[in-house]
Amino acid sequence: MSILDKILCHKQQEVADAVARMPLSEYRARCRDLEPTRGFAAALSSRSETGTAIIAEVKKGSPSRGIIRADFDPVRIAGDYRDGGATCLSVLTDREFFYGDLAYLQQVRDQVSLPLLRKDFMIDRYQLFEARAAGADAVLLIAAALESAQLEDFAAEAAELGLDVLLEVHDETEIAKSFRVAAPLFGINNRNLKTFTTDLATTERLLPLLPPEALPVAESGLHTRADIERLQRAGARAFLIGESLMRETDIPAKLAELQGGSHV
């Protein structure tokens, strides 16, 4: 069983437990009265025209790396990302494997005005309502974790809730099964979710195959300005970066380096 298989198996029980605590009907009611979302995809598109659009990730750890940042304070980290010029934020909410929590999303939303992505393994429409109620402006849908019909249905439901979708692919097969999905953002994850190894050549290989109307986002394995410039040449217009930022003592300075000083 791959790491992804283990995560998805556990996620089914996690969602069932959440539904038992709070039914979907209650989340539906909560979502009716929320303020409009803050335009996650629009912010990335606008920034990519004039500089480097970075989605900075609030991430305590991962299955492959363990704890990445021991002094983890999601709100303080989000503030550092804002001060460093990040365009948007990604907040890990998976507890079992990535040391996250849905509560982190709400905490960050209350203190930082940047658009937020709920980063998790979405296997049920219930999680879309969870995300919206907790303050997300966008959600991640992973092609490796969902069937084509699920991807289409979840993307449509997300749009009805005002949530942008970042649809993540890892290979040519996943692009083919995702091509009809109405997602404004397509992410190419340079990390293989079965082995958790990374290779920037994945973005270079797959980007020309993406739907032409989607904004391409490069994910994982980005550590330097040279990495970003390499993938910009391949056509990437936004970059999701977590681990290399979380390991820094001076996060705003690292963000400035990754942007080539473009946020100053």
mmCIF file with all atom_site columns, N, CA and C in Angstrom, residues 76-140:
data_model
loop_
_atom_site.group_PDB
_atom_site.id
_atom_site.type_symbol
_atom_site.label_atom_id
_atom_site.label_alt_id
_atom_site.label_comp_id
_atom_site.label_asym_id
_atom_site.label_entity_id
_atom_site.label_seq_id
_atom_site.pdbx_PDB_ins_code
_atom_site.Cartn_x
_atom_site.Cartn_y
_atom_site.Cartn_z
_atom_site.occupancy
_atom_site.B_iso_or_equiv
_atom_site.pdbx_formal_charge
_atom_site.auth_seq_id
_atom_site.auth_comp_id
_atom_site.auth_asym_id
_atom_site.auth_atom_id
_atom_site.pdbx_PDB_model_num
ATOM 1   N N  . ARG A 1 76  ? 1.485   33.154 13.200 1.00 0.00 ? 76  ARG A N  1
ATOM 2   C CA . ARG A 1 76  ? 2.732   33.917 13.063 1.00 0.00 ? 76  ARG A CA 1
ATOM 3   C C  . ARG A 1 76  ? 3.389   33.639 11.712 1.00 0.00 ? 76  ARG A C  1
ATOM 4   N N  . ILE A 1 77  ? 3.381   32.382 11.314 1.00 0.00 ? 77  ILE A N  1
ATOM 5   C CA . ILE A 1 77  ? 3.974   32.018 10.024 1.00 0.00 ? 77  ILE A CA 1
ATOM 6   C C  . ILE A 1 77  ? 3.211   32.677 8.880  1.00 0.00 ? 77  ILE A C  1
ATOM 7   N N  . ALA A 1 78  ? 1.885   32.664 8.967  1.00 0.00 ? 78  ALA A N  1
ATOM 8   C CA . ALA A 1 78  ? 1.073   33.320 7.937  1.00 0.00 ? 78  ALA A CA 1
ATOM 9   C C  . ALA A 1 78  ? 1.376   34.811 7.859  1.00 0.00 ? 78  ALA A C  1
ATOM 10  N N  . GLY A 1 79  ? 1.592   35.435 9.020  1.00 0.00 ? 79  GLY A N  1
ATOM 11  C CA . GLY A 1 79  ? 1.953   36.848 9.041  1.00 0.00 ? 79  GLY A CA 1
ATOM 12  C C  . GLY A 1 79  ? 3.303   37.098 8.391  1.00 0.00 ? 79  GLY A C  1
ATOM 13  N N  . ASP A 1 80  ? 4.258   36.190 8.629  1.00 0.00 ? 80  ASP A N  1
ATOM 14  C CA . ASP A 1 80  ? 5.566   36.311 7.978  1.00 0.00 ? 80  ASP A CA 1
ATOM 15  C C  . ASP A 1 80  ? 5.431   36.176 6.459  1.00 0.00 ? 80  ASP A C  1
ATOM 16  N N  . TYR A 1 81  ? 4.586   35.256 6.019  1.00 0.00 ? 81  TYR A N  1
ATOM 17  C CA . TYR A 1 81  ? 4.361   35.085 4.588  1.00 0.00 ? 81  TYR A CA 1
ATOM 18  C C  . TYR A 1 81  ? 3.765   36.355 3.979  1.00 0.00 ? 81  TYR A C  1
ATOM 19  N N  . ARG A 1 82  ? 2.782   36.924 4.658  1.00 0.00 ? 82  ARG A N  1
ATOM 20  C CA . ARG A 1 82  ? 2.178   38.179 4.193  1.00 0.00 ? 82  ARG A CA 1
ATOM 21  C C  . ARG A 1 82  ? 3.231   39.272 4.107  1.00 0.00 ? 82  ARG A C  1
ATOM 22  N N  . ASP A 1 83  ? 4.039   39.402 5.151  1.00 0.00 ? 83  ASP A N  1
ATOM 23  C CA . ASP A 1 83  ? 5.056   40.455 5.190  1.00 0.00 ? 83  ASP A CA 1
ATOM 24  C C  . ASP A 1 83  ? 6.135   40.239 4.126  1.00 0.00 ? 83  ASP A C  1
ATOM 25  N N  . GLY A 1 84  ? 6.344   38.970 3.747  1.00 0.00 ? 84  GLY A N  1
ATOM 26  C CA . GLY A 1 84  ? 7.351   38.671 2.730  1.00 0.00 ? 84  GLY A CA 1
ATOM 27  C C  . GLY A 1 84  ? 6.853   38.809 1.314  1.00 0.00 ? 84  GLY A C  1
ATOM 28  N N  . GLY A 1 85  ? 5.559   39.109 1.138  1.00 0.00 ? 85  GLY A N  1
ATOM 29  C CA . GLY A 1 85  ? 5.035   39.343 -0.197 1.00 0.00 ? 85  GLY A CA 1
ATOM 30  C C  . GLY A 1 85  ? 4.373   38.165 -0.869 1.00 0.00 ? 85  GLY A C  1
ATOM 31  N N  . ALA A 1 86  ? 4.000   37.118 -0.104 1.00 0.00 ? 86  ALA A N  1
ATOM 32  C CA . ALA A 1 86  ? 3.275   36.000 -0.705 1.00 0.00 ? 86  ALA A CA 1
ATOM 33  C C  . ALA A 1 86  ? 1.961   36.501 -1.297 1.00 0.00 ? 86  ALA A C  1
ATOM 34  N N  . THR A 1 87  ? 1.548   35.905 -2.395 1.00 0.00 ? 87  THR A N  1
ATOM 35  C CA . THR A 1 87  ? 0.279   36.292 -3.035 1.00 0.00 ? 87  THR A CA 1
ATOM 36  C C  . THR A 1 87  ? -0.899  35.609 -2.364 1.00 0.00 ? 87  THR A C  1
ATOM 37  N N  . CYS A 1 88  ? -0.751  34.339 -2.057 1.00 0.00 ? 88  CYS A N  1
ATOM 38  C CA . CYS A 1 88  ? -1.787  33.537 -1.417 1.00 0.00 ? 88  CYS A CA 1
ATOM 39  C C  . CYS A 1 88  ? -1.137  32.591 -0.419 1.00 0.00 ? 88  CYS A C  1
ATOM 40  N N  . LEU A 1 89  ? -1.961  31.964 0.415  1.00 0.00 ? 89  LEU A N  1
ATOM 41  C CA . LEU A 1 89  ? -1.461  30.999 1.389  1.00 0.00 ? 89  LEU A CA 1
ATOM 42  C C  . LEU A 1 89  ? -2.152  29.657 1.200  1.00 0.00 ? 89  LEU A C  1
ATOM 43  N N  . SER A 1 90  ? -1.411  28.602 1.499  1.00 0.00 ? 90  SER A N  1
ATOM 44  C CA . SER A 1 90  ? -1.948  27.253 1.569  1.00 0.00 ? 90  SER A CA 1
ATOM 45  C C  . SER A 1 90  ? -1.824  26.782 3.014  1.00 0.00 ? 90  SER A C  1
ATOM 46  N N  . VAL A 1 91  ? -2.902  26.236 3.568  1.00 0.00 ? 91  VAL A N  1
ATOM 47  C CA . VAL A 1 91  ? -2.888  25.783 4.957  1.00 0.00 ? 91  VAL A CA 1
ATOM 48  C C  . VAL A 1 91  ? -3.170  24.287 4.988  1.00 0.00 ? 91  VAL A C  1
ATOM 49  N N  . LEU A 1 92  ? -2.216  23.505 5.478  1.00 0.00 ? 92  LEU A N  1
ATOM 50  C CA . LEU A 1 92  ? -2.396  22.062 5.625  1.00 0.00 ? 92  LEU A CA 1
ATOM 51  C C  . LEU A 1 92  ? -3.392  21.790 6.739  1.00 0.00 ? 92  LEU A C  1
ATOM 52  N N  . THR A 1 93  ? -4.427  21.022 6.436  1.00 0.00 ? 93  THR A N  1
ATOM 53  C CA . THR A 1 93  ? -5.425  20.705 7.462  1.00 0.00 ? 93  THR A CA 1
ATOM 54  C C  . THR A 1 93  ? -5.476  19.218 7.795  1.00 0.00 ? 93  THR A C  1
ATOM 55  N N  . ASP A 1 94  ? -4.706  18.381 7.112  1.00 0.00 ? 94  ASP A N  1
ATOM 56  C CA . ASP A 1 94  ? -4.678  16.959 7.438  1.00 0.00 ? 94  ASP A CA 1
ATOM 57  C C  . ASP A 1 94  ? -3.924  16.739 8.744  1.00 0.00 ? 94  ASP A C  1
ATOM 58  N N  . ARG A 1 95  ? -4.567  16.097 9.713  1.00 0.00 ? 95  ARG A N  1
ATOM 59  C CA . ARG A 1 95  ? -3.967  15.894 11.032 1.00 0.00 ? 95  ARG A CA 1
ATOM 60  C C  . ARG A 1 95  ? -3.042  14.684 11.082 1.00 0.00 ? 95  ARG A C  1
ATOM 61  N N  . GLU A 1 96  ? -3.502  13.566 10.554 1.00 0.00 ? 96  GLU A N  1
ATOM 62  C CA . GLU A 1 96  ? -2.831  12.286 10.791 1.00 0.00 ? 96  GLU A CA 1
ATOM 63  C C  . GLU A 1 96  ? -1.454  12.207 10.154 1.00 0.00 ? 96  GLU A C  1
ATOM 64  N N  . PHE A 1 97  ? -1.297  12.749 8.973  1.00 0.00 ? 97  PHE A N  1
ATOM 65  C CA . PHE A 1 97  ? -0.056  12.570 8.213  1.00 0.00 ? 97  PHE A CA 1
ATOM 66  C C  . PHE A 1 97  ? 0.752   13.855 8.052  1.00 0.00 ? 97  PHE A C  1
ATOM 67  N N  . PHE A 1 98  ? 0.089   15.025 8.131  1.00 0.00 ? 98  PHE A N  1
ATOM 68  C CA . PHE A 1 98  ? 0.791   16.296 7.909  1.00 0.00 ? 98  PHE A CA 1
ATOM 69  C C  . PHE A 1 98  ? 0.745   17.234 9.119  1.00 0.00 ? 98  PHE A C  1
ATOM 70  N N  . TYR A 1 99  ? 0.261   16.720 10.261 1.00 0.00 ? 99  TYR A N  1
ATOM 71  C CA . TYR A 1 99  ? 0.296   17.488 11.517 1.00 0.00 ? 99  TYR A CA 1
ATOM 72  C C  . TYR A 1 99  ? -0.496  18.796 11.417 1.00 0.00 ? 99  TYR A C  1
ATOM 73  N N  . GLY A 1 100 ? -1.516  18.803 10.562 1.00 0.00 ? 100 GLY A N  1
ATOM 74  C CA . GLY A 1 100 ? -2.324  19.997 10.376 1.00 0.00 ? 100 GLY A CA 1
ATOM 75  C C  . GLY A 1 100 ? -3.608  19.945 11.184 1.00 0.00 ? 100 GLY A C  1
ATOM 76  N N  . ASP A 1 101 ? -4.481  20.924 10.931 1.00 0.00 ? 101 ASP A N  1
ATOM 77  C CA . ASP A 1 101 ? -5.761  20.963 11.624 1.00 0.00 ? 101 ASP A CA 1
ATOM 78  C C  . ASP A 1 101 ? -6.660  21.955 10.889 1.00 0.00 ? 101 ASP A C  1
ATOM 79  N N  . LEU A 1 102 ? -7.936  21.622 10.766 1.00 0.00 ? 102 LEU A N  1
ATOM 80  C CA . LEU A 1 102 ? -8.879  22.539 10.134 1.00 0.00 ? 102 LEU A CA 1
ATOM 81  C C  . LEU A 1 102 ? -8.949  23.858 10.902 1.00 0.00 ? 102 LEU A C  1
ATOM 82  N N  . ALA A 1 103 ? -8.722  23.797 12.202 1.00 0.00 ? 103 ALA A N  1
ATOM 83  C CA . ALA A 1 103 ? -8.762  25.015 13.020 1.00 0.00 ? 103 ALA A CA 1
ATOM 84  C C  . ALA A 1 103 ? -7.694  26.021 12.593 1.00 0.00 ? 103 ALA A C  1
ATOM 85  N N  . TYR A 1 104 ? -6.565  25.539 12.051 1.00 0.00 ? 104 TYR A N  1
ATOM 86  C CA . TYR A 1 104 ? -5.518  26.462 11.601 1.00 0.00 ? 104 TYR A CA 1
ATOM 87  C C  . TYR A 1 104 ? -6.040  27.388 10.507 1.00 0.00 ? 104 TYR A C  1
ATOM 88  N N  . LEU A 1 105 ? -6.907  26.853 9.664  1.00 0.00 ? 105 LEU A N  1
ATOM 89  C CA . LEU A 1 105 ? -7.455  27.643 8.558  1.00 0.00 ? 105 LEU A CA 1
ATOM 90  C C  . LEU A 1 105 ? -8.245  28.835 9.098  1.00 0.00 ? 105 LEU A C  1
ATOM 91  N N  . GLN A 1 106 ? -9.106  28.571 10.059 1.00 0.00 ? 106 GLN A N  1
ATOM 92  C CA . GLN A 1 106 ? -9.905  29.647 10.639 1.00 0.00 ? 106 GLN A CA 1
ATOM 93  C C  . GLN A 1 106 ? -9.032  30.646 11.390 1.00 0.00 ? 106 GLN A C  1
ATOM 94  N N  . GLN A 1 107 ? -8.024  30.154 12.098 1.00 0.00 ? 107 GLN A N  1
ATOM 95  C CA . GLN A 1 107 ? -7.129  31.037 12.841 1.00 0.00 ? 107 GLN A CA 1
ATOM 96  C C  . GLN A 1 107 ? -6.393  31.984 11.899 1.00 0.00 ? 107 GLN A C  1
ATOM 97  N N  . VAL A 1 108 ? -5.910  31.453 10.796 1.00 0.00 ? 108 VAL A N  1
ATOM 98  C CA . VAL A 1 108 ? -5.208  32.292 9.818  1.00 0.00 ? 108 VAL A CA 1
ATOM 99  C C  . VAL A 1 108 ? -6.179  33.265 9.166  1.00 0.00 ? 108 VAL A C  1
ATOM 100 N N  . ARG A 1 109 ? -7.355  32.805 8.820  1.00 0.00 ? 109 ARG A N  1
ATOM 101 C CA . ARG A 1 109 ? -8.358  33.662 8.181  1.00 0.00 ? 109 ARG A CA 1
ATOM 102 C C  . ARG A 1 109 ? -8.689  34.871 9.058  1.00 0.00 ? 109 ARG A C  1
ATOM 103 N N  . ASP A 1 110 ? -8.744  34.653 10.361 1.00 0.00 ? 110 ASP A N  1
ATOM 104 C CA . ASP A 1 110 ? -9.106  35.734 11.275 1.00 0.00 ? 110 ASP A CA 1
ATOM 105 C C  . ASP A 1 110 ? -8.037  36.823 11.377 1.00 0.00 ? 110 ASP A C  1
ATOM 106 N N  . GLN A 1 111 ? -6.783  36.478 11.004 1.00 0.00 ? 111 GLN A N  1
ATOM 107 C CA . GLN A 1 111 ? -5.673  37.407 11.229 1.00 0.00 ? 111 GLN A CA 1
ATOM 108 C C  . GLN A 1 111 ? -4.994  37.911 9.957  1.00 0.00 ? 111 GLN A C  1
ATOM 109 N N  . VAL A 1 112 ? -5.137  37.197 8.852  1.00 0.00 ? 112 VAL A N  1
ATOM 110 C CA . VAL A 1 112 ? -4.411  37.531 7.617  1.00 0.00 ? 112 VAL A CA 1
ATOM 111 C C  . VAL A 1 112 ? -5.410  37.629 6.466  1.00 0.00 ? 112 VAL A C  1
ATOM 112 N N  . SER A 1 113 ? -5.290  38.683 5.660  1.00 0.00 ? 113 SER A N  1
ATOM 113 C CA . SER A 1 113 ? -6.292  38.945 4.622  1.00 0.00 ? 113 SER A CA 1
ATOM 114 C C  . SER A 1 113 ? -6.003  38.272 3.284  1.00 0.00 ? 113 SER A C  1
ATOM 115 N N  . LEU A 1 114 ? -4.870  37.571 3.149  1.00 0.00 ? 114 LEU A N  1
ATOM 116 C CA . LEU A 1 114 ? -4.553  36.929 1.876  1.00 0.00 ? 114 LEU A CA 1
ATOM 117 C C  . LEU A 1 114 ? -5.514  35.775 1.592  1.00 0.00 ? 114 LEU A C  1
ATOM 118 N N  . PRO A 1 115 ? -5.800  35.503 0.316  1.00 0.00 ? 115 PRO A N  1
ATOM 119 C CA . PRO A 1 115 ? -6.639  34.350 -0.026 1.00 0.00 ? 115 PRO A CA 1
ATOM 120 C C  . PRO A 1 115 ? -6.009  33.035 0.438  1.00 0.00 ? 115 PRO A C  1
ATOM 121 N N  . LEU A 1 116 ? -6.872  32.089 0.871  1.00 0.00 ? 116 LEU A N  1
ATOM 122 C CA . LEU A 1 116 ? -6.402  30.852 1.491  1.00 0.00 ? 116 LEU A CA 1
ATOM 123 C C  . LEU A 1 116 ? -6.875  29.618 0.726  1.00 0.00 ? 116 LEU A C  1
ATOM 124 N N  . LEU A 1 117 ? -5.963  28.662 0.595  1.00 0.00 ? 117 LEU A N  1
ATOM 125 C CA . LEU A 1 117 ? -6.261  27.340 0.052  1.00 0.00 ? 117 LEU A CA 1
ATOM 126 C C  . LEU A 1 117 ? -6.328  26.336 1.197  1.00 0.00 ? 117 LEU A C  1
ATOM 127 N N  . ARG A 1 118 ? -7.395  25.540 1.227  1.00 0.00 ? 118 ARG A N  1
ATOM 128 C CA . ARG A 1 118 ? -7.390  24.398 2.145  1.00 0.00 ? 118 ARG A CA 1
ATOM 129 C C  . ARG A 1 118 ? -6.642  23.260 1.465  1.00 0.00 ? 118 ARG A C  1
ATOM 130 N N  . LYS A 1 119 ? -5.509  22.870 2.044  1.00 0.00 ? 119 LYS A N  1
ATOM 131 C CA . LYS A 1 119 ? -4.672  21.800 1.480  1.00 0.00 ? 119 LYS A CA 1
ATOM 132 C C  . LYS A 1 119 ? -4.966  20.518 2.260  1.00 0.00 ? 119 LYS A C  1
ATOM 133 N N  . ASP A 1 120 ? -5.636  19.599 1.602  1.00 0.00 ? 120 ASP A N  1
ATOM 134 C CA . ASP A 1 120 ? -6.006  18.346 2.244  1.00 0.00 ? 120 ASP A CA 1
ATOM 135 C C  . ASP A 1 120 ? -6.324  17.339 1.140  1.00 0.00 ? 120 ASP A C  1
ATOM 136 N N  . PHE A 1 121 ? -6.716  16.161 1.546  1.00 0.00 ? 121 PHE A N  1
ATOM 137 C CA . PHE A 1 121 ? -7.067  15.104 0.607  1.00 0.00 ? 121 PHE A CA 1
ATOM 138 C C  . PHE A 1 121 ? -8.590  15.025 0.566  1.00 0.00 ? 121 PHE A C  1
ATOM 139 N N  . MET A 1 122 ? -9.171  15.666 -0.436 1.00 0.00 ? 122 MET A N  1
ATOM 140 C CA . MET A 1 122 ? -10.619 15.812 -0.526 1.00 0.00 ? 122 MET A CA 1
ATOM 141 C C  . MET A 1 122 ? -11.209 14.570 -1.191 1.00 0.00 ? 122 MET A C  1
ATOM 142 N N  . ILE A 1 123 ? -12.021 13.843 -0.433 1.00 0.00 ? 123 ILE A N  1
ATOM 143 C CA . ILE A 1 123 ? -12.622 12.616 -0.961 1.00 0.00 ? 123 ILE A CA 1
ATOM 144 C C  . ILE A 1 123 ? -14.146 12.658 -0.890 1.00 0.00 ? 123 ILE A C  1
ATOM 145 N N  . ASP A 1 124 ? -14.692 13.727 -0.293 1.00 0.00 ? 124 ASP A N  1
ATOM 146 C CA . ASP A 1 124 ? -16.132 13.810 -0.065 1.00 0.00 ? 124 ASP A CA 1
ATOM 147 C C  . ASP A 1 124 ? -16.570 15.272 -0.158 1.00 0.00 ? 124 ASP A C  1
ATOM 148 N N  . ARG A 1 125 ? -17.739 15.516 -0.739 1.00 0.00 ? 125 ARG A N  1
ATOM 149 C CA . ARG A 1 125 ? -18.230 16.887 -0.886 1.00 0.00 ? 125 ARG A CA 1
ATOM 150 C C  . ARG A 1 125 ? -18.389 17.575 0.461  1.00 0.00 ? 125 ARG A C  1
ATOM 151 N N  . TYR A 1 126 ? -18.573 16.795 1.508  1.00 0.00 ? 126 TYR A N  1
ATOM 152 C CA . TYR A 1 126 ? -18.674 17.338 2.863  1.00 0.00 ? 126 TYR A CA 1
ATOM 153 C C  . TYR A 1 126 ? -17.479 18.235 3.183  1.00 0.00 ? 126 TYR A C  1
ATOM 154 N N  . GLN A 1 127 ? -16.290 17.829 2.708  1.00 0.00 ? 127 GLN A N  1
ATOM 155 C CA . GLN A 1 127 ? -15.076 18.581 3.011  1.00 0.00 ? 127 GLN A CA 1
ATOM 156 C C  . GLN A 1 127 ? -15.070 19.955 2.346  1.00 0.00 ? 127 GLN A C  1
ATOM 157 N N  . LEU A 1 128 ? -15.796 20.100 1.245  1.00 0.00 ? 128 LEU A N  1
ATOM 158 C CA . LEU A 1 128 ? -15.899 21.405 0.589  1.00 0.00 ? 128 LEU A CA 1
ATOM 159 C C  . LEU A 1 128 ? -16.635 22.389 1.492  1.00 0.00 ? 128 LEU A C  1
ATOM 160 N N  . PHE A 1 129 ? -17.706 21.922 2.106  1.00 0.00 ? 129 PHE A N  1
ATOM 161 C CA . PHE A 1 129 ? -18.464 22.780 3.023  1.00 0.00 ? 129 PHE A CA 1
ATOM 162 C C  . PHE A 1 129 ? -17.649 23.082 4.286  1.00 0.00 ? 129 PHE A C  1
ATOM 163 N N  . GLU A 1 130 ? -16.918 22.080 4.779  1.00 0.00 ? 130 GLU A N  1
ATOM 164 C CA . GLU A 1 130 ? -15.996 22.311 5.899  1.00 0.00 ? 130 GLU A CA 1
ATOM 165 C C  . GLU A 1 130 ? -15.036 23.437 5.565  1.00 0.00 ? 130 GLU A C  1
ATOM 166 N N  . ALA A 1 131 ? -14.452 23.348 4.377  1.00 0.00 ? 131 ALA A N  1
ATOM 167 C CA . ALA A 1 131 ? -13.451 24.323 3.948  1.00 0.00 ? 131 ALA A CA 1
ATOM 168 C C  . ALA A 1 131 ? -14.042 25.722 3.875  1.00 0.00 ? 131 ALA A C  1
ATOM 169 N N  . ARG A 1 132 ? -15.209 25.835 3.254  1.00 0.00 ? 132 ARG A N  1
ATOM 170 C CA . ARG A 1 132 ? -15.849 27.157 3.095  1.00 0.00 ? 132 ARG A CA 1
ATOM 171 C C  . ARG A 1 132 ? -16.194 27.759 4.451  1.00 0.00 ? 132 ARG A C  1
ATOM 172 N N  . ALA A 1 133 ? -16.729 26.939 5.351  1.00 0.00 ? 133 ALA A N  1
ATOM 173 C CA . ALA A 1 133 ? -17.121 27.427 6.671  1.00 0.00 ? 133 ALA A CA 1
ATOM 174 C C  . ALA A 1 133 ? -15.917 27.843 7.501  1.00 0.00 ? 133 ALA A C  1
ATOM 175 N N  . ALA A 1 134 ? -14.762 27.211 7.253  1.00 0.00 ? 134 ALA A N  1
ATOM 176 C CA . ALA A 1 134 ? -13.551 27.506 8.025  1.00 0.00 ? 134 ALA A CA 1
ATOM 177 C C  . ALA A 1 134 ? -12.755 28.675 7.460  1.00 0.00 ? 134 ALA A C  1
ATOM 178 N N  . GLY A 1 135 ? -13.193 29.238 6.320  1.00 0.00 ? 135 GLY A N  1
ATOM 179 C CA . GLY A 1 135 ? -12.526 30.423 5.800  1.00 0.00 ? 135 GLY A CA 1
ATOM 180 C C  . GLY A 1 135 ? -11.715 30.237 4.548  1.00 0.00 ? 135 GLY A C  1
ATOM 181 N N  . ALA A 1 136 ? -11.809 29.061 3.913  1.00 0.00 ? 136 ALA A N  1
ATOM 182 C CA . ALA A 1 136 ? -11.047 28.833 2.682  1.00 0.00 ? 136 ALA A CA 1
ATOM 183 C C  . ALA A 1 136 ? -11.629 29.645 1.524  1.00 0.00 ? 136 ALA A C  1
ATOM 184 N N  . ASP A 1 137 ? -10.747 30.030 0.617  1.00 0.00 ? 137 ASP A N  1
ATOM 185 C CA . ASP A 1 137 ? -11.130 30.670 -0.640 1.00 0.00 ? 137 ASP A CA 1
ATOM 186 C C  . ASP A 1 137 ? -10.929 29.727 -1.820 1.00 0.00 ? 137 ASP A C  1
ATOM 187 N N  . ALA A 1 138 ? -10.227 28.626 -1.576 1.00 0.00 ? 138 ALA A N  1
ATOM 188 C CA . ALA A 1 138 ? -9.938  27.645 -2.621 1.00 0.00 ? 138 ALA A CA 1
ATOM 189 C C  . ALA A 1 138 ? -9.700  26.293 -1.968 1.00 0.00 ? 138 ALA A C  1
ATOM 190 N N  . VAL A 1 139 ? -9.847  25.244 -2.760 1.00 0.00 ? 139 VAL A N  1
ATOM 191 C CA . VAL A 1 139 ? -9.573  23.888 -2.283 1.00 0.00 ? 139 VAL A CA 1
ATOM 192 C C  . VAL A 1 139 ? -8.710  23.158 -3.292 1.00 0.00 ? 139 VAL A C  1
ATOM 193 N N  . LEU A 1 140 ? -7.998  22.162 -2.787 1.00 0.00 ? 140 LEU A N  1
ATOM 194 C CA . LEU A 1 140 ? -7.179  21.296 -3.627 1.00 0.00 ? 140 LEU A CA 1
ATOM 195 C C  . LEU A 1 140 ? -7.972  20.046 -3.973 1.00 0.00 ? 140 LEU A C  1
#
